[in-house]
Amino acid sequence: MQTKTIMPQTTMTPSPSITRRRFLYAVAATAGGSMLPGLGGFRASAAGTPAQFPSTEHFWYRLPPAGRYIDSQRGKKAFAYADGRLFLSNDNGRTWPRSLAFPDAHRITFSHILKNGNILFATSTKLYLSTDNLKSCRPITVKAADGSDYVPHAPQNPANPGWYFHTIPGIVSWNVHGKEMLVWGNYCNVVGGATPVNIYYSTDSGRTVKIAYAFGQNPHFRDDGSPGGGSTGALLGNPDNPVLCRHVHAAAYNPAEDAFYACTGDLDRGSGHECHWLRGSYDAKKDQWQWKVLVSTQSNTRYKSGGITFVDGQVYWISDANGPEPHDRGIFRCAAADITHPERHTRLFNPQVESGSMIIQDGVILASHCAPASPLNTGFIVSTDMGRTWAQHDLKELGKRSPTRFHEKNRDGWFRVDLRSGWIDRAEVLFIKPK
């Protein structure tokens, strides 16, 4: 295995005591993303050719023109928002002929373009669906497992109602027996208010959204009115489920065994492990789920992770391990049956920093550094040969950013990536095209 690491001119080893828990930001993203100084030359329309853009040895990259936050993409479509308005492009962001007034556009925390063109998107606590290319949209009421309406809690502080639908992966739907199925879990209890943790699903292109799994009531993330919750206030979650977590890191589908997997974080705060791997099977005829907790463990292990991806029956993931040393970090691969057997895992690469974001498509593995824990400014990990060789690149001109929410390549071959300040607050969008 060959590795090439491209480091910044000046490196700094972060203190072991510095963790992401101490890098909380409460700055809301502006409509077009915050503007970093000196980046005007890196903002370019999708109409340009790759040779016009800055590049590394392995990929080209570009920021889109300022003015809209491009939140998701699929094929030739892109969904974006600006102050008070939503936008839809049918040519990968070159033009935006369709738009819709939406006063809460700045509150959007989730969006997904489905195969049939439907757009499902969410603000802090509300889901919406457009079925007509943004001519209109309507609210969607989530259904609980028993079929009743799932109503968000009444927040102690209306400014922090919770992040019910925000998620870290960009891939949240899969072809399941010839039908698109949407499955995702909420990454919450950091900013936006205390939130119950759920895994959601839809089998009808977003028209109906239900709860596939509801985690228990974590006493460390009660609704006390603060951005991340605390030890006082209302308990949130399923009172009958002893499985606790802070949030969901990833959910993914394995077609080889017709099963879904999810992993959660973060720590053992005295009420039990929050770091779990779960396996779920869905019975379409009965519209029922069966879930099993495979692993419950500490935060410094390889199981505190993200980026779960299945390729040819093998599962790949990237470790987000932190907490007490030693940290069991790296990008791992194993057979799905061997997830609970670490001695059967292959560590493909170890960036030696925590990271929970990764995508695999067309033989390219693209992952990232968590900026508060990294000596790099905006660190990317890349392999263009499915893990045989590796490189790390620092796009230091972008400033201190954590890349996440990797979307599959659009029709022009560009991955779409969130750039987060700290590791959670939206800042800019970056597009990356492998060479």
Coordinates of C-alpha atoms in Angstrom, one line a residue:
M1 CA 0.0 0.0 0.0
Q2 CA 1.4 3.4 -1.0
T3 CA 0.5 6.6 0.9
K4 CA 1.2 10.2 0.0
T5 CA 0.4 12.8 2.6
I6 CA 0.3 16.5 1.6
M7 CA 0.5 18.6 4.7
P8 CA 0.3 22.3 5.2
Q9 CA 3.4 24.4 5.3
T10 CA 3.1 24.8 9.1
T11 CA 1.6 22.0 11.1
M12 CA 0.4 22.0 14.6
T13 CA -0.3 18.9 16.7
P14 CA -3.5 19.5 18.7
S15 CA -3.5 19.0 22.4
P16 CA -4.9 15.6 23.4
S17 CA -7.4 17.4 25.6
I18 CA -9.0 19.3 22.7
T19 CA -12.0 17.4 21.4
R20 CA -15.0 18.3 19.2
R21 CA -17.0 18.7 22.4
R22 CA -15.1 22.0 22.9
F23 CA -15.7 23.4 19.4
L24 CA -19.4 24.2 19.5
Y25 CA -20.5 27.0 17.1
A26 CA -23.8 28.7 17.0
V27 CA -23.4 30.8 13.9
A28 CA -26.2 30.2 11.4
A29 CA -25.2 29.8 7.8
T30 CA -26.1 32.6 5.5
A31 CA -28.1 32.0 2.3
G32 CA -25.0 31.7 0.1
G33 CA -22.6 30.4 2.7
S34 CA -20.1 32.5 4.6
M35 CA -17.6 34.1 2.4
L36 CA -14.0 33.3 3.1
P37 CA -11.5 36.0 2.3
G38 CA -9.5 35.5 -0.9
L39 CA -11.7 32.8 -2.4
G40 CA -13.3 34.8 -5.2
G41 CA -11.1 33.0 -7.7
F42 CA -12.2 29.6 -6.5
R43 CA -15.9 30.3 -7.0
A44 CA -16.8 29.1 -10.4
S45 CA -19.9 28.1 -12.4
A46 CA -20.5 24.5 -13.4
A47 CA -20.2 25.7 -17.0
G48 CA -16.4 25.9 -16.7
T49 CA -14.0 23.2 -17.7
P50 CA -11.9 21.3 -15.1
A51 CA -8.7 22.9 -16.4
Q52 CA -10.0 26.3 -15.2
F53 CA -10.3 25.1 -11.6
P54 CA -7.7 24.6 -8.9
S55 CA -6.6 21.0 -8.4
T56 CA -4.6 18.4 -6.5
E57 CA -2.8 15.4 -8.0
H58 CA -6.1 13.5 -7.6
F59 CA -9.0 15.9 -8.1
W60 CA -10.2 19.3 -9.3
Y61 CA -12.3 21.4 -6.9
R62 CA -14.4 24.5 -6.9
L63 CA -16.8 26.6 -4.9
P64 CA -20.1 27.5 -6.6
P65 CA -20.9 31.2 -7.2
A66 CA -22.1 33.0 -4.1
G67 CA -25.8 33.7 -3.6
R68 CA -27.3 30.2 -3.1
Y69 CA -26.6 27.3 -0.8
I70 CA -26.7 24.2 -3.0
D71 CA -28.0 21.7 -0.5
S72 CA -28.3 18.5 -2.6
Q73 CA -27.9 17.1 -6.0
R74 CA -28.9 14.1 -8.1
G75 CA -28.1 13.4 -11.8
K76 CA -28.6 16.8 -13.5
K77 CA -30.8 18.3 -10.7
A78 CA -29.6 20.5 -7.9
F79 CA -31.7 21.9 -5.0
A80 CA -30.6 25.2 -3.3
Y81 CA -31.9 27.9 -1.1
A82 CA -31.3 31.6 -0.4
D83 CA -33.0 34.1 1.8
G84 CA -36.8 33.3 1.7
R85 CA -36.6 31.2 -1.5
L86 CA -36.0 27.7 -2.8
F87 CA -34.4 27.0 -6.2
L88 CA -34.2 24.0 -8.6
S89 CA -31.7 23.5 -11.4
N90 CA -32.0 21.0 -14.2
D91 CA -28.5 21.5 -15.5
N92 CA -26.2 20.9 -12.5
G93 CA -26.5 24.5 -11.2
R94 CA -25.7 26.4 -14.5
T95 CA -29.2 28.0 -14.4
W96 CA -32.0 28.1 -11.8
P97 CA -35.3 28.5 -13.8
R98 CA -37.5 27.2 -11.0
S99 CA -38.0 28.8 -7.6
L100 CA -40.5 29.0 -4.8
A101 CA -41.0 31.5 -2.0
F102 CA -40.3 29.8 1.4
P103 CA -39.8 32.1 4.3
D104 CA -37.9 29.5 6.4
A105 CA -35.4 28.7 3.8
H106 CA -32.5 29.7 6.1
R107 CA -33.7 27.0 8.6
I108 CA -33.3 24.1 6.2
T109 CA -31.4 21.3 7.8
F110 CA -32.0 18.4 5.3
S111 CA -32.9 17.8 1.7
H112 CA -33.0 14.9 -0.8
I113 CA -33.9 14.7 -4.4
L114 CA -35.6 11.4 -5.2
K115 CA -35.3 9.4 -8.4
N116 CA -38.8 10.4 -9.6
G117 CA -37.9 14.1 -9.1
N118 CA -39.7 14.6 -5.8
I119 CA -37.8 16.8 -3.3
L120 CA -38.1 16.1 0.4
F121 CA -36.6 18.8 2.7
A122 CA -36.8 19.8 6.3
T123 CA -36.4 22.7 8.6
S124 CA -35.6 22.1 12.3
T125 CA -38.8 20.2 13.1
K126 CA -40.9 20.1 9.9
L127 CA -40.7 18.1 6.7
Y128 CA -41.9 19.3 3.3
L129 CA -42.4 17.6 0.0
S130 CA -42.5 19.0 -3.5
T131 CA -43.8 16.7 -6.3
D132 CA -44.0 19.3 -9.1
N133 CA -40.5 20.7 -9.5
L134 CA -40.9 23.4 -6.9
K135 CA -44.2 24.8 -8.2
S136 CA -45.4 24.1 -4.7
C137 CA -44.6 22.1 -1.5
R138 CA -46.7 20.7 1.3
P139 CA -45.9 19.7 4.9
I140 CA -45.4 16.0 5.7
T141 CA -46.5 14.6 9.1
V142 CA -44.3 11.8 10.2
K143 CA -46.0 8.6 11.4
A144 CA -45.0 6.6 14.4
A145 CA -44.6 2.9 14.3
D146 CA -48.2 2.5 15.5
G147 CA -49.5 4.7 12.7
S148 CA -50.3 7.7 14.8
D149 CA -49.0 11.2 14.0
Y150 CA -45.5 11.8 15.4
V151 CA -45.6 15.3 16.7
P152 CA -42.4 17.2 17.7
H153 CA -42.1 18.2 21.3
A154 CA -43.0 21.6 22.5
P155 CA -39.5 23.2 23.0
Q156 CA -38.7 25.0 26.2
N157 CA -36.9 27.6 24.0
P158 CA -38.6 28.3 20.7
A159 CA -35.2 29.3 19.3
N160 CA -33.9 25.8 19.9
P161 CA -36.8 23.4 18.8
G162 CA -34.4 20.6 17.9
W163 CA -32.9 19.1 14.7
Y164 CA -35.3 16.3 13.9
F165 CA -34.1 15.5 10.4
H166 CA -30.6 16.8 10.0
T167 CA -28.2 14.0 8.9
I168 CA -24.5 13.6 8.1
P169 CA -24.4 11.3 5.0
G170 CA -25.3 12.6 1.6
I171 CA -26.5 9.2 0.4
V172 CA -29.9 8.4 2.1
S173 CA -31.8 6.3 -0.4
W174 CA -31.3 3.0 -2.2
N175 CA -32.9 0.7 -4.7
V176 CA -34.6 -2.0 -2.6
H177 CA -36.2 -4.8 -4.8
G178 CA -36.7 -2.4 -7.6
K179 CA -38.2 0.4 -5.5
E180 CA -36.4 3.5 -4.0
M181 CA -36.3 3.4 -0.3
L182 CA -35.3 6.4 1.8
V183 CA -33.7 5.7 5.2
W184 CA -31.8 8.2 7.4
G185 CA -31.2 9.0 11.1
N186 CA -30.9 12.5 12.7
Y187 CA -27.6 13.9 13.8
C188 CA -28.7 16.1 16.7
N189 CA -28.1 17.2 20.3
V190 CA -25.2 19.5 19.3
V191 CA -26.8 22.7 18.2
G192 CA -30.4 23.6 17.4
G193 CA -31.9 22.2 20.7
A194 CA -32.4 18.9 22.4
T195 CA -34.0 16.3 20.1
P196 CA -35.2 12.7 20.2
V197 CA -33.1 10.4 18.1
N198 CA -34.8 8.4 15.3
I199 CA -34.3 6.5 12.2
Y200 CA -36.8 7.5 9.5
Y201 CA -37.9 5.8 6.3
S202 CA -40.1 6.3 3.2
T203 CA -41.1 3.8 0.6
D204 CA -43.3 6.1 -1.6
S205 CA -40.9 8.8 -2.7
G206 CA -41.4 10.9 0.4
R207 CA -45.2 11.1 0.4
T208 CA -45.3 9.1 3.7
V209 CA -42.4 9.2 6.2
K210 CA -42.4 6.9 9.2
I211 CA -40.2 6.0 12.1
A212 CA -38.2 2.9 11.6
Y213 CA -36.5 3.0 15.0
A214 CA -36.8 5.3 18.0
F215 CA -34.0 5.5 20.5
G216 CA -34.5 5.8 24.2
Q217 CA -34.6 8.8 26.5
N218 CA -31.0 10.0 27.2
P219 CA -30.9 11.8 30.5
H220 CA -27.9 13.8 29.4
F221 CA -29.8 15.5 26.5
R222 CA -33.0 16.7 28.1
D223 CA -34.7 19.8 26.7
D224 CA -33.4 22.6 28.9
G225 CA -33.7 25.2 26.2
S226 CA -30.0 25.2 25.4
P227 CA -28.6 24.4 21.9
G228 CA -27.3 21.0 22.8
G229 CA -29.6 19.9 25.7
G230 CA -28.5 19.1 29.2
S231 CA -29.2 17.2 32.4
T232 CA -32.4 19.0 33.3
G233 CA -35.7 19.6 31.5
A234 CA -38.0 17.2 29.6
L235 CA -36.8 13.8 28.6
L236 CA -37.1 13.1 24.9
G237 CA -37.3 9.8 23.0
N238 CA -38.9 6.4 23.4
P239 CA -39.5 5.7 27.1
D240 CA -39.6 1.9 26.4
N241 CA -36.3 1.6 24.7
P242 CA -33.1 1.2 26.9
V243 CA -30.8 1.8 23.9
L244 CA -29.5 5.4 24.3
C245 CA -27.4 7.6 22.0
R246 CA -26.7 11.2 21.3
H247 CA -27.3 11.0 17.5
V248 CA -27.1 8.8 14.4
H249 CA -23.8 9.0 12.4
A250 CA -24.9 7.0 9.4
A251 CA -27.3 4.5 7.9
A252 CA -26.7 2.3 4.9
Y253 CA -28.2 -0.6 2.9
N254 CA -26.5 -3.9 2.0
P255 CA -28.2 -5.4 -1.0
A256 CA -26.3 -8.6 -0.6
E257 CA -28.3 -9.5 2.5
D258 CA -31.2 -7.1 2.1
A259 CA -30.5 -5.4 5.4
F260 CA -29.9 -1.9 6.7
Y261 CA -27.1 -0.9 9.1
A262 CA -26.8 2.2 11.3
C263 CA -24.1 3.5 13.7
T264 CA -24.5 6.1 16.5
G265 CA -22.4 8.2 18.9
D266 CA -21.0 9.2 21.2
L267 CA -19.8 8.6 24.8
D268 CA -20.6 6.7 27.9
R269 CA -21.7 9.5 30.2
G270 CA -22.6 7.2 33.1
S271 CA -26.0 6.0 31.7
G272 CA -24.6 3.4 29.3
H273 CA -23.0 3.3 25.9
E274 CA -24.1 5.7 23.2
C275 CA -21.9 4.2 20.5
H276 CA -23.8 1.3 18.8
W277 CA -24.0 -0.5 15.5
L278 CA -27.5 -1.8 14.6
R279 CA -28.8 -4.1 11.9
G280 CA -32.4 -3.7 10.6
S281 CA -34.5 -5.8 8.3
Y282 CA -37.7 -4.5 6.7
D283 CA -40.7 -6.5 5.8
A284 CA -42.4 -4.6 3.0
K285 CA -45.6 -6.7 3.1
K286 CA -46.2 -6.1 6.8
D287 CA -44.5 -2.6 6.8
Q288 CA -42.6 -3.7 9.9
W289 CA -39.0 -3.5 11.0
Q290 CA -36.8 -5.8 13.1
W291 CA -33.7 -4.3 14.6
K292 CA -30.8 -5.9 16.5
V293 CA -28.0 -4.1 18.3
L294 CA -24.8 -5.7 17.1
V295 CA -22.2 -3.7 19.0
S296 CA -22.3 -1.3 22.0
T297 CA -19.0 0.1 23.1
Q298 CA -16.7 3.0 23.9
S299 CA -16.0 6.1 21.9
N300 CA -12.3 5.4 21.4
T301 CA -13.0 2.3 19.3
R302 CA -13.4 1.8 15.5
Y303 CA -17.1 1.4 16.1
K304 CA -17.6 5.1 16.7
S305 CA -17.7 5.8 13.1
G306 CA -19.5 7.0 9.9
G307 CA -19.5 6.7 6.2
I308 CA -20.9 3.1 6.2
T309 CA -20.9 1.9 2.6
F310 CA -21.4 -1.6 1.1
V311 CA -19.5 -2.6 -2.1
D312 CA -19.6 -6.1 -3.5
G313 CA -20.8 -7.6 -0.2
Q314 CA -18.0 -5.8 1.8
V315 CA -18.7 -3.1 4.3
Y316 CA -16.4 0.0 4.5
W317 CA -16.4 2.6 7.2
I318 CA -14.2 5.4 8.7
S319 CA -13.5 5.7 12.4
D320 CA -14.5 8.7 14.4
A321 CA -12.8 7.4 17.5
N322 CA -12.0 10.0 20.3
G323 CA -12.0 10.1 24.0
P324 CA -9.4 8.2 26.1
E325 CA -6.3 7.1 24.2
P326 CA -5.4 4.9 22.4
H327 CA -7.7 5.8 19.5
D328 CA -8.6 2.9 17.2
R329 CA -8.8 5.0 14.0
G330 CA -8.8 4.3 10.3
I331 CA -10.7 3.3 7.2
F332 CA -11.8 -0.3 7.6
R333 CA -13.3 -3.1 5.5
C334 CA -14.8 -6.5 6.3
A335 CA -17.5 -8.9 5.3
A336 CA -20.9 -7.9 6.8
A337 CA -20.9 -11.1 8.9
D338 CA -17.6 -10.0 10.5
I339 CA -18.6 -6.6 11.8
T340 CA -18.6 -7.8 15.4
H341 CA -15.2 -9.5 15.0
P342 CA -12.5 -6.8 14.8
E343 CA -9.8 -9.4 14.3
R344 CA -11.3 -10.0 10.9
H345 CA -11.3 -6.4 9.8
T346 CA -8.8 -4.9 7.4
R347 CA -7.5 -1.4 8.2
L348 CA -7.0 0.1 4.7
F349 CA -5.6 3.4 5.9
N350 CA -5.1 5.4 9.1
P351 CA -5.3 9.2 8.8
Q352 CA -4.7 9.4 12.6
V353 CA -7.4 11.9 13.1
E354 CA -11.1 11.5 13.8
S355 CA -13.4 11.6 10.8
G356 CA -17.0 10.4 10.3
S357 CA -17.6 11.2 6.6
M358 CA -16.8 9.1 3.5
I359 CA -18.2 8.2 0.1
I360 CA -17.4 5.4 -2.3
Q361 CA -18.3 5.6 -6.0
D362 CA -16.8 4.3 -9.2
G363 CA -13.8 2.9 -7.4
V364 CA -13.0 6.3 -5.7
I365 CA -13.0 6.5 -1.9
L366 CA -13.3 10.1 -0.7
A367 CA -13.2 11.0 3.0
S368 CA -12.3 13.9 5.2
H369 CA -10.7 15.2 8.4
C370 CA -12.7 16.7 11.3
A371 CA -11.1 20.1 11.3
P372 CA -11.0 20.8 15.1
A373 CA -9.0 17.6 15.6
S374 CA -6.8 17.9 12.5
P375 CA -3.5 19.6 11.8
L376 CA -4.9 20.4 8.3
N377 CA -7.2 23.3 7.4
T378 CA -9.6 21.4 5.1
G379 CA -8.3 17.9 4.9
F380 CA -9.4 15.3 2.3
I381 CA -8.4 11.6 2.2
V382 CA -8.6 10.0 -1.3
S383 CA -8.0 6.7 -2.9
T384 CA -8.7 6.3 -6.6
D385 CA -8.1 2.5 -6.7
M386 CA -10.4 1.2 -3.9
G387 CA -7.9 1.4 -1.2
R388 CA -4.6 0.2 -2.7
T389 CA -3.0 3.6 -2.6
W390 CA -3.9 6.7 -0.6
A391 CA -3.2 10.4 -0.4
Q392 CA -4.2 13.3 1.9
H393 CA -4.7 16.8 0.6
D394 CA -5.1 20.0 2.6
L395 CA -7.1 22.7 0.7
K396 CA -5.7 25.2 3.2
E397 CA -7.0 28.2 1.2
L398 CA -10.5 27.2 2.3
G399 CA -9.7 27.8 6.0
K400 CA -10.5 25.6 8.9
R401 CA -13.4 23.5 7.6
S402 CA -14.8 20.0 8.1
P403 CA -16.1 18.4 4.9
T404 CA -19.2 16.2 5.3
R405 CA -22.5 15.3 3.5
F406 CA -20.8 13.8 0.5
H407 CA -23.3 13.5 -2.4
E408 CA -22.8 11.2 -5.3
K409 CA -21.4 12.6 -8.5
N410 CA -23.8 14.6 -10.6
R411 CA -24.1 14.1 -14.3
D412 CA -21.0 16.2 -14.9
G413 CA -18.9 14.0 -12.6
W414 CA -18.7 16.3 -9.5
F415 CA -19.2 15.2 -5.9
R416 CA -21.0 17.8 -3.8
V417 CA -19.7 18.3 -0.2
D418 CA -20.8 20.5 2.8
L419 CA -18.0 22.5 4.3
R420 CA -18.7 23.0 8.0
S421 CA -17.2 25.5 10.5
G422 CA -16.2 23.6 13.6
W423 CA -17.7 20.3 12.5
I424 CA -21.4 21.0 12.5
D425 CA -22.4 24.6 11.3
R426 CA -22.8 25.0 7.6
A427 CA -20.4 27.4 5.9
E428 CA -19.8 26.7 2.2
V429 CA -20.4 24.0 -0.5
L430 CA -17.5 22.5 -2.4
F431 CA -17.5 20.4 -5.6
I432 CA -14.9 17.8 -6.3
K433 CA -14.2 16.0 -9.5
P434 CA -11.7 13.0 -9.5
K435 CA -9.0 13.0 -12.2

